[in-house]
Coordinates of C-alpha atoms and ligand atoms in Angstrom, one line a residue:
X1242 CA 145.5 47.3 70.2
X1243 CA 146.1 50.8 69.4
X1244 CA 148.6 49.6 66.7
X1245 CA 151.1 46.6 66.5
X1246 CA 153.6 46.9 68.5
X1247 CA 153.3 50.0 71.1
X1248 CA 157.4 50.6 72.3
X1249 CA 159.1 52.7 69.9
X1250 CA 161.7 50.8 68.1
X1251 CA 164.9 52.4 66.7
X1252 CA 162.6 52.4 63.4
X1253 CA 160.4 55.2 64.8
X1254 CA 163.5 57.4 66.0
X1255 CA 164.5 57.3 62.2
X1256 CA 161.3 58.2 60.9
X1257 CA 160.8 60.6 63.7
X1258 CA 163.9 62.4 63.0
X1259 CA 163.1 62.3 59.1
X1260 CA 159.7 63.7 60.0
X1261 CA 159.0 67.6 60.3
X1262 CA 159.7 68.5 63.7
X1263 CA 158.1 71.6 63.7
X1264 CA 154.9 69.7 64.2
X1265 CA 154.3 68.5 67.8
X1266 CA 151.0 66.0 67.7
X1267 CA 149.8 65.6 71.5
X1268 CA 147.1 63.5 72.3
X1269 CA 144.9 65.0 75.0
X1270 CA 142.4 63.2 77.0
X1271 CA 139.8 64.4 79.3
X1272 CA 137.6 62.7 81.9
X1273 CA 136.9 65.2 84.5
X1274 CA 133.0 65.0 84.9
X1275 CA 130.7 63.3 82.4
X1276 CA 132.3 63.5 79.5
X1277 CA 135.0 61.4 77.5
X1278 CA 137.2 63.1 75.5
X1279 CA 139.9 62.7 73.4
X1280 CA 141.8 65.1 70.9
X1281 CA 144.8 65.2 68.7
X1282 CA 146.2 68.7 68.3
X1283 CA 149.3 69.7 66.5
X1284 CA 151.5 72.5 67.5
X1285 CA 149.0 73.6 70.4
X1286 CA 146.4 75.3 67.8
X1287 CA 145.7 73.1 65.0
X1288 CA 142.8 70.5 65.7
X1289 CA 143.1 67.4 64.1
X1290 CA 140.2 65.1 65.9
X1291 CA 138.0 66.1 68.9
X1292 CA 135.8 63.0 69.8
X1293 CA 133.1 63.7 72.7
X1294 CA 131.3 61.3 74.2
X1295 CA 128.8 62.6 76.5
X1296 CA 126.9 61.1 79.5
X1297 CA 124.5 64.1 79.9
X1298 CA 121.9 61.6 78.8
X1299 CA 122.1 59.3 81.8
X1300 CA 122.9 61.9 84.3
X1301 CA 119.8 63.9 83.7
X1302 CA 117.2 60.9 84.8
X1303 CA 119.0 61.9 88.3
X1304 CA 118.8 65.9 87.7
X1305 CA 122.7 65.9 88.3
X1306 CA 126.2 64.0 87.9
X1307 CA 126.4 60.7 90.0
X1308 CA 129.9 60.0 90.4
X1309 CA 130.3 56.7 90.3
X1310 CA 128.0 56.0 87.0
X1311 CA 129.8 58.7 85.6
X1312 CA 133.5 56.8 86.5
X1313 CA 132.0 53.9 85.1
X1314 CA 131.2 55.0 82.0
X1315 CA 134.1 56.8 81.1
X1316 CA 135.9 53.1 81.8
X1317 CA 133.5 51.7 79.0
X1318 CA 134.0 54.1 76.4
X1319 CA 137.7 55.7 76.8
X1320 CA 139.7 52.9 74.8
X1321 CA 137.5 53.5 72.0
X1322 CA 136.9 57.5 72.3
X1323 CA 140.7 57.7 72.3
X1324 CA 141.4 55.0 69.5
X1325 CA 138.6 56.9 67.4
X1326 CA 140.7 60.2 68.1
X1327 CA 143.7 58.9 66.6
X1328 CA 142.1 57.5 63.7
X1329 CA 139.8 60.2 62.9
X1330 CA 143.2 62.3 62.8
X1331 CA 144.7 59.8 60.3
X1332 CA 147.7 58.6 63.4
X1333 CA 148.3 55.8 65.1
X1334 CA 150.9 56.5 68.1
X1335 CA 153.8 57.0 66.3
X1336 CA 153.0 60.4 65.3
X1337 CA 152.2 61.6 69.0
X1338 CA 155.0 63.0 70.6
X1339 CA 153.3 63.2 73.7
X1340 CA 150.3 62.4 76.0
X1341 CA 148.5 65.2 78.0
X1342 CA 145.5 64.4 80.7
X1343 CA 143.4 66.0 82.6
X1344 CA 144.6 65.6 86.4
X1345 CA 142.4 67.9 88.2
X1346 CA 139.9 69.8 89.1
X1347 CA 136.8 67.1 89.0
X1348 CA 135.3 64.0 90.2
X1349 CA 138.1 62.2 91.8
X1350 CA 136.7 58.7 90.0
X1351 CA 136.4 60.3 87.1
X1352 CA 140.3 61.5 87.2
X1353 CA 141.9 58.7 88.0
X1354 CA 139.8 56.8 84.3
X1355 CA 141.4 59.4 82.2
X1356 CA 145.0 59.5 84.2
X1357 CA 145.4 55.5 84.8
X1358 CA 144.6 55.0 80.9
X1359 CA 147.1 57.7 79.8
X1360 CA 149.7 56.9 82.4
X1361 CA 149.4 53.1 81.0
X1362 CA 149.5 54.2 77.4
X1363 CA 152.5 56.5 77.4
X1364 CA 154.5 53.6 79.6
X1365 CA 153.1 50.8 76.7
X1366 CA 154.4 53.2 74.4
X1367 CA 157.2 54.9 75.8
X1368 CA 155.5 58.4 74.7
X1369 CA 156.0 61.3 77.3
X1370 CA 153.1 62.0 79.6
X1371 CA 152.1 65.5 80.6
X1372 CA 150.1 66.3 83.6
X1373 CA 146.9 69.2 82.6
X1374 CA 144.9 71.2 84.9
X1375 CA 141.5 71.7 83.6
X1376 CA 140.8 74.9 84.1
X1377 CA 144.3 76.4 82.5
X1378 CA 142.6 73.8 79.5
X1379 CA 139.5 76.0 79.6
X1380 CA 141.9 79.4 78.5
X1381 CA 143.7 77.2 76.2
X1382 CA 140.6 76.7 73.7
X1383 CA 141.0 80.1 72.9
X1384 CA 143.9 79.8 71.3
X1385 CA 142.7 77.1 69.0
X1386 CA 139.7 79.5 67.8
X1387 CA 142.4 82.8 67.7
X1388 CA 145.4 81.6 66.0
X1389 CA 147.0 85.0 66.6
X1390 CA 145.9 85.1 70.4
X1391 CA 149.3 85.5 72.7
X1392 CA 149.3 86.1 76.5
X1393 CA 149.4 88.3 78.4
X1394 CA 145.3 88.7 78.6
X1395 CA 142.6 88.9 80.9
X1396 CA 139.9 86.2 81.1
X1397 CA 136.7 85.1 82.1
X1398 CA 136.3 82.0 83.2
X1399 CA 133.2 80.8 83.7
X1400 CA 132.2 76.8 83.8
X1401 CA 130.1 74.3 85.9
X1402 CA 133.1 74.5 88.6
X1403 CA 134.7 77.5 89.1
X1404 CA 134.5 81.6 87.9
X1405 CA 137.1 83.9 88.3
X1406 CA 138.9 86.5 86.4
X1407 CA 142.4 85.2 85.6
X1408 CA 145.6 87.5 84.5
X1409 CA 146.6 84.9 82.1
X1410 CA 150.6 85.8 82.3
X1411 CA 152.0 84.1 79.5
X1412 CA 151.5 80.3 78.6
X1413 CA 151.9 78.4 82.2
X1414 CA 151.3 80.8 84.8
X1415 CA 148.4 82.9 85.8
X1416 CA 147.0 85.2 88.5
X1417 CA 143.4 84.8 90.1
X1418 CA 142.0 88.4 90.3
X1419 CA 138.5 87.8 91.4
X1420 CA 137.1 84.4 92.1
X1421 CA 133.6 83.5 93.6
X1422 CA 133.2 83.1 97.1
X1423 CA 130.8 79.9 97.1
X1424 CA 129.2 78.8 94.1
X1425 CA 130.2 78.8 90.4
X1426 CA 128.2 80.1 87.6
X1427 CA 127.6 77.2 86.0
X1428 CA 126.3 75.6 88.8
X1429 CA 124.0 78.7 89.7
X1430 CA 122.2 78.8 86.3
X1431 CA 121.7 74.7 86.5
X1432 CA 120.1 75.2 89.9
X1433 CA 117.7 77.9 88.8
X1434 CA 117.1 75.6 85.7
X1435 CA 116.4 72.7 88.1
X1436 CA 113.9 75.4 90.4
X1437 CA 111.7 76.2 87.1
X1438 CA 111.7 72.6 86.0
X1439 CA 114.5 72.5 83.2
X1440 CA 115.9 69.4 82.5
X1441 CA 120.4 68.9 83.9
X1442 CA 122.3 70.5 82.7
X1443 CA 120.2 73.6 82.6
X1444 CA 122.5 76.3 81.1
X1445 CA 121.6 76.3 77.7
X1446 CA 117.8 76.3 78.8
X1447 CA 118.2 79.7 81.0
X1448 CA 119.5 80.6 77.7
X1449 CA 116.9 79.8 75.7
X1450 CA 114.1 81.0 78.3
X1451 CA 116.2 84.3 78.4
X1452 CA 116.4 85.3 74.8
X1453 CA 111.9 86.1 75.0
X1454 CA 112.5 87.8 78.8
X1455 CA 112.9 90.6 80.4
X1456 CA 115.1 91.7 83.4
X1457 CA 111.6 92.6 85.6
X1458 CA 113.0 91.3 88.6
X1459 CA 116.0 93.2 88.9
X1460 CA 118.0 90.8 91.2
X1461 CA 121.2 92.3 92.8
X1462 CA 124.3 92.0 91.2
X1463 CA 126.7 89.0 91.9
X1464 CA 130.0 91.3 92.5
X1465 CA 130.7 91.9 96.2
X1466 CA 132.4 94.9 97.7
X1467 CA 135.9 92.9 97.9
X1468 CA 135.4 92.6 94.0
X1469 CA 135.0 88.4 94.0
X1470 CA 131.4 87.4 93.5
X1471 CA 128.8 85.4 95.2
X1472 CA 126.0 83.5 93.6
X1473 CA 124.3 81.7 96.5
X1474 CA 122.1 85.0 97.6
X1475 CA 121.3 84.7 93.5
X1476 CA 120.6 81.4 93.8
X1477 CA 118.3 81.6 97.2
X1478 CA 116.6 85.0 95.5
X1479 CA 115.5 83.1 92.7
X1480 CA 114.3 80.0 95.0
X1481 CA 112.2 82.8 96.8
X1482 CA 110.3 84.5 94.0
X1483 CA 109.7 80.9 92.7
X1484 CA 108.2 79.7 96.2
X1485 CA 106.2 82.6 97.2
X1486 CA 104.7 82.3 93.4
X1487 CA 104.1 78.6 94.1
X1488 CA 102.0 79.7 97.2
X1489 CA 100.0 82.1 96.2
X1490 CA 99.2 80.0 93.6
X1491 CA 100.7 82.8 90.9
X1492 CA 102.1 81.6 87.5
X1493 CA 105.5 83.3 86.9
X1494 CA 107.0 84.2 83.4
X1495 CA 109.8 81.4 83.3
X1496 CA 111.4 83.9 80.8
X1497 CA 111.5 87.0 82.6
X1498 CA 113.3 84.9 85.7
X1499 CA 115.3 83.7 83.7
X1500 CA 116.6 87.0 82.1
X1501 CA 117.0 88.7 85.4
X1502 CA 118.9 85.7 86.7
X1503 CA 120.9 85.4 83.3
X1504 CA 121.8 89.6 84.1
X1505 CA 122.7 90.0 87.4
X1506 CA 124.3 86.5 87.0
X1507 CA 126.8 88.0 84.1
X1508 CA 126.8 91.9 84.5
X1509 CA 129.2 91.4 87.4
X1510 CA 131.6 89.4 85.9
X1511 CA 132.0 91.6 82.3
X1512 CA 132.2 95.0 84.6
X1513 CA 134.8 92.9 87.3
X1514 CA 136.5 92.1 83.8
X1515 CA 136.5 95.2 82.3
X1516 CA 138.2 97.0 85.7
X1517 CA 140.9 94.2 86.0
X1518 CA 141.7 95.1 81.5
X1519 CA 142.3 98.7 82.8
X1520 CA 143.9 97.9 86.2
X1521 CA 146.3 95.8 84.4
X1522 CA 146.3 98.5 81.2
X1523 CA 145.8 94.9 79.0
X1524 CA 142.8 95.6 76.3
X1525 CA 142.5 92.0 75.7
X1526 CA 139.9 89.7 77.3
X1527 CA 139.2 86.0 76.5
X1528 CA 136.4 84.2 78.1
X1529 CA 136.5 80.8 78.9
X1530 CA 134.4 77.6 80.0
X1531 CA 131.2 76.4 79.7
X1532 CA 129.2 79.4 80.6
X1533 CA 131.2 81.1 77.8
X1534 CA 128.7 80.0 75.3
X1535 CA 126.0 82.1 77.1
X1536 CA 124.1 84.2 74.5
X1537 CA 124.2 86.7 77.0
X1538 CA 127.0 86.7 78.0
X1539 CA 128.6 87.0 74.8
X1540 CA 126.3 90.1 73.5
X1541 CA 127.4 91.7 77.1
X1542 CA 131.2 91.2 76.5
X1543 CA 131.1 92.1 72.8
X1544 CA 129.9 95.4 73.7
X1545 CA 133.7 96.2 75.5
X1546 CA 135.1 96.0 71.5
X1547 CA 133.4 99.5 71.7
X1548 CA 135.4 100.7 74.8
X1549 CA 139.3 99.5 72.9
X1550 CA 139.0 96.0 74.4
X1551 CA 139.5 93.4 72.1
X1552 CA 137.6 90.5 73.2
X1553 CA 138.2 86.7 72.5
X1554 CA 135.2 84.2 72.4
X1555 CA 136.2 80.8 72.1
X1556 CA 133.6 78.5 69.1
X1557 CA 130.9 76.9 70.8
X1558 CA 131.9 73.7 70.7
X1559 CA 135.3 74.3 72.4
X1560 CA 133.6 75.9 75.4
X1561 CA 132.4 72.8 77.3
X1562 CA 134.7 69.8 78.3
X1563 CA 136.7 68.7 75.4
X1564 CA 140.7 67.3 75.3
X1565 CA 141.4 69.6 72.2
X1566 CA 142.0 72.6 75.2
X1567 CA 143.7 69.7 77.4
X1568 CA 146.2 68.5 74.5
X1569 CA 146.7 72.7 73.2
X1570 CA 147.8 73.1 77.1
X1571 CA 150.2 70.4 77.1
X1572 CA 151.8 71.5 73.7
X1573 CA 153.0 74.3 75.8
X1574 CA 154.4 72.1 78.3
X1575 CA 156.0 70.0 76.0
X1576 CA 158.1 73.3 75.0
X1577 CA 159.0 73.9 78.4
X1578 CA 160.0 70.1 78.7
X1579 CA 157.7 70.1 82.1
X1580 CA 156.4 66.0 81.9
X1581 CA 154.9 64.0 84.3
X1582 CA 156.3 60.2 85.9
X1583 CA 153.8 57.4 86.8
X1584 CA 153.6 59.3 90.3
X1585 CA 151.4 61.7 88.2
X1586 CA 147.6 61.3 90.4
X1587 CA 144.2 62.5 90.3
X1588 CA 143.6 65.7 92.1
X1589 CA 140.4 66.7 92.5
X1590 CA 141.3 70.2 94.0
X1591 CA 143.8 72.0 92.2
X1592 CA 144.8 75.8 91.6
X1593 CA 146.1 77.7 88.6
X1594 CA 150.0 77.7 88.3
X1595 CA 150.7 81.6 89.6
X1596 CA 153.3 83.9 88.5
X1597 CA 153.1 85.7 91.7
Ligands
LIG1021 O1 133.0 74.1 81.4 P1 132.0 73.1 81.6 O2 131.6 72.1 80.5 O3 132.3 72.2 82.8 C1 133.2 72.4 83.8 O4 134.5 72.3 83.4 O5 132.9 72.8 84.9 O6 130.7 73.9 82.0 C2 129.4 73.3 82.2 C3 128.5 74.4 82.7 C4 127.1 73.8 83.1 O7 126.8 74.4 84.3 C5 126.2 74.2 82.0 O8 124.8 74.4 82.4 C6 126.8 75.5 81.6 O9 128.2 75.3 81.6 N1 126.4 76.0 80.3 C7 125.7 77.2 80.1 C8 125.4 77.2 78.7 N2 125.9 76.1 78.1 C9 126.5 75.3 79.1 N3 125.4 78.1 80.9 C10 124.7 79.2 80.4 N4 124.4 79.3 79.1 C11 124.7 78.4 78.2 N5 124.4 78.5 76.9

């Protein structure tokens, strides 16, 4: 039992209206892949636990995410990843004034953990429930790192599952500027990491490889004509130096490959970026997502404080999956009074809420 007696009595409508009700506690919770999150946040920006319990261990004996050990898993471990949460923030539920989860984008299993446990708690406990999309959680986490951070902005967002530029409009709605055409970034660099042997997820090894390389190979630049990007001729580029090494029986500098691939992978996004600022005369740019804690990536889009942008980088650990972005998000629902019923479902597909 989360504590003794879940439904709120007239008792905790006293001491909630004697408590300071300038400080909104929401309890996120996040399940969307292979990791088990869950976060207390208080007024959107202030983090007050952040408990993540990663499967990345498992997943990697199968060089990838299998769905349905990673659905399992979260169902062991999200009772106790969401108690430790509350207790690591000194709460028990009568201090949450409401519960925000992850609905979509992800692993459909994996959803439906994280939504069926918070759409159970907040009936038990009669605590509002409000529906997140992941990748507006993504943004979100920079406005836990920048305190001072206000929309409008452009940002980068770069994970395992999707990249686009986003005109982040103000705190619900955004426009998708530029998006990829097939796959994400995230996914390309844990493909080239898979090619040269690196163990799942392989981002932070391209990194590593990266920092002793040099951009030999040149590879062409991921931004297309029509301004979205593609990574698959990347991808298949990469694939081909690899294999034609392989067969000539060649060793190739892991390091160099991966610094071209780590370039061409992220030039195109920073100069995409840097055109929508000016397009949209807005000289501030956040980046989001997994890939945001790219070494690379991070010199490259520092460089654009130079050029009168100011640029945002969210902390490390705020850049892969976590429920502190997911709860921050539905703070700012909770001020628009948008909250979810029990008809509230996994989506697995889901798009940014757009101003236009
Ligand atoms: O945002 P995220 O945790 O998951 C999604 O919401 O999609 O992103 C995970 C992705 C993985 O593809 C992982 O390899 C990549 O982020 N990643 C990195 C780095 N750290 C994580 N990619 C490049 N460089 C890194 N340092």
């Amino acid at each position: 039992m989360l504590h003794n007696k879940l439904t709120k009595t007239p008792l905790y409508y006293i001491i909630n209206c004697m408590k300071n009700t300038q400080q909104i506690n929401i309890l996120g919770i996040e399940s969307s892949c292979d990791e088990t999150c869950a976060s207390v946040v208080q007024n959107g920006r202030k983090v007050l636990s952040n408990v993540v319990y990663s499967q990345i261990d498992t997943h990697k004996l199968y060089g990838g995410v299998v769905p349905e050990i990673a659905s399992r898993s979260h169902i062991d471990v999200i009772d106790t990843v969401v108690k430790k949460a509350l207790v690591d923030a000194d709460m028990t539920l009568y201090d949450i004034d409401a519960i925000a989860v992850t609905v979509g984008a992800g692993l459909v299993g994996a959803l439906f953990v994280g939504v069926s446990y918070a759409k159970g708690l907040s009936q038990a406990s009669n605590i509002p429930l409000i529906a997140v999309n992941h990748i507006e959680g993504h943004i979100c986490s920079n406005y836990i790192t920048h305190q001072s951070l206000q929309p409008p902005f452009i940002s980068i967002l770069a994970s395992g599952g999707n990249t686009a530029i986003v005109k982040v409009c103000d705190y619900q709605n955004y426009n998708v500027l530029a998006t990829t055409l097939d796959d994400a970034v995230g996914e390309a660099f844990d493909k080239v990491a898979r090619v040269l042997g690196q163990p799942y997820p392989g981002g932070r090894y391209i990194d590593q490889l990266a920092q002793d390389g040099v951009d030999t190979y040149k590879f062409k630049s991921v931004l297309q004509h029509d301004g979205n990007f593609s990574y698959s001729g990347l991808k298949t580029a990469v694939i081909n130096v690899v294999h034609n090494a392989e067969q000539k029986g060649e060793t190739i500098n892991q390091n160099d490959i991966a610094k071209s691939f780590s370039v061409s992978a992220i030039d195109g996004l920073v100069k995409q970026a840097k055109i929508q600022c000016e397009k949209h005369n807005l000289a501030k740019l956040a980046i989001a997502g997994g890939v945001g804690a790219n070494s690379y990536l991070r010199e490259t889009v520092s460089q654009l404080q130079k050029q009168g942008i100011q640029v945002y980088l969210p902390e490390l650990s705020l850049c892969g999956d976590n429920a502190a972005m997911i709860a921050s998000r539905g703070y700012f629902s909770y001020l628009n009074n948008e909250f979810s019923n029990l008809n509230v479902t996994a989506q697995p597909t889901i798009k940014l809420k757009m101003d236009n």
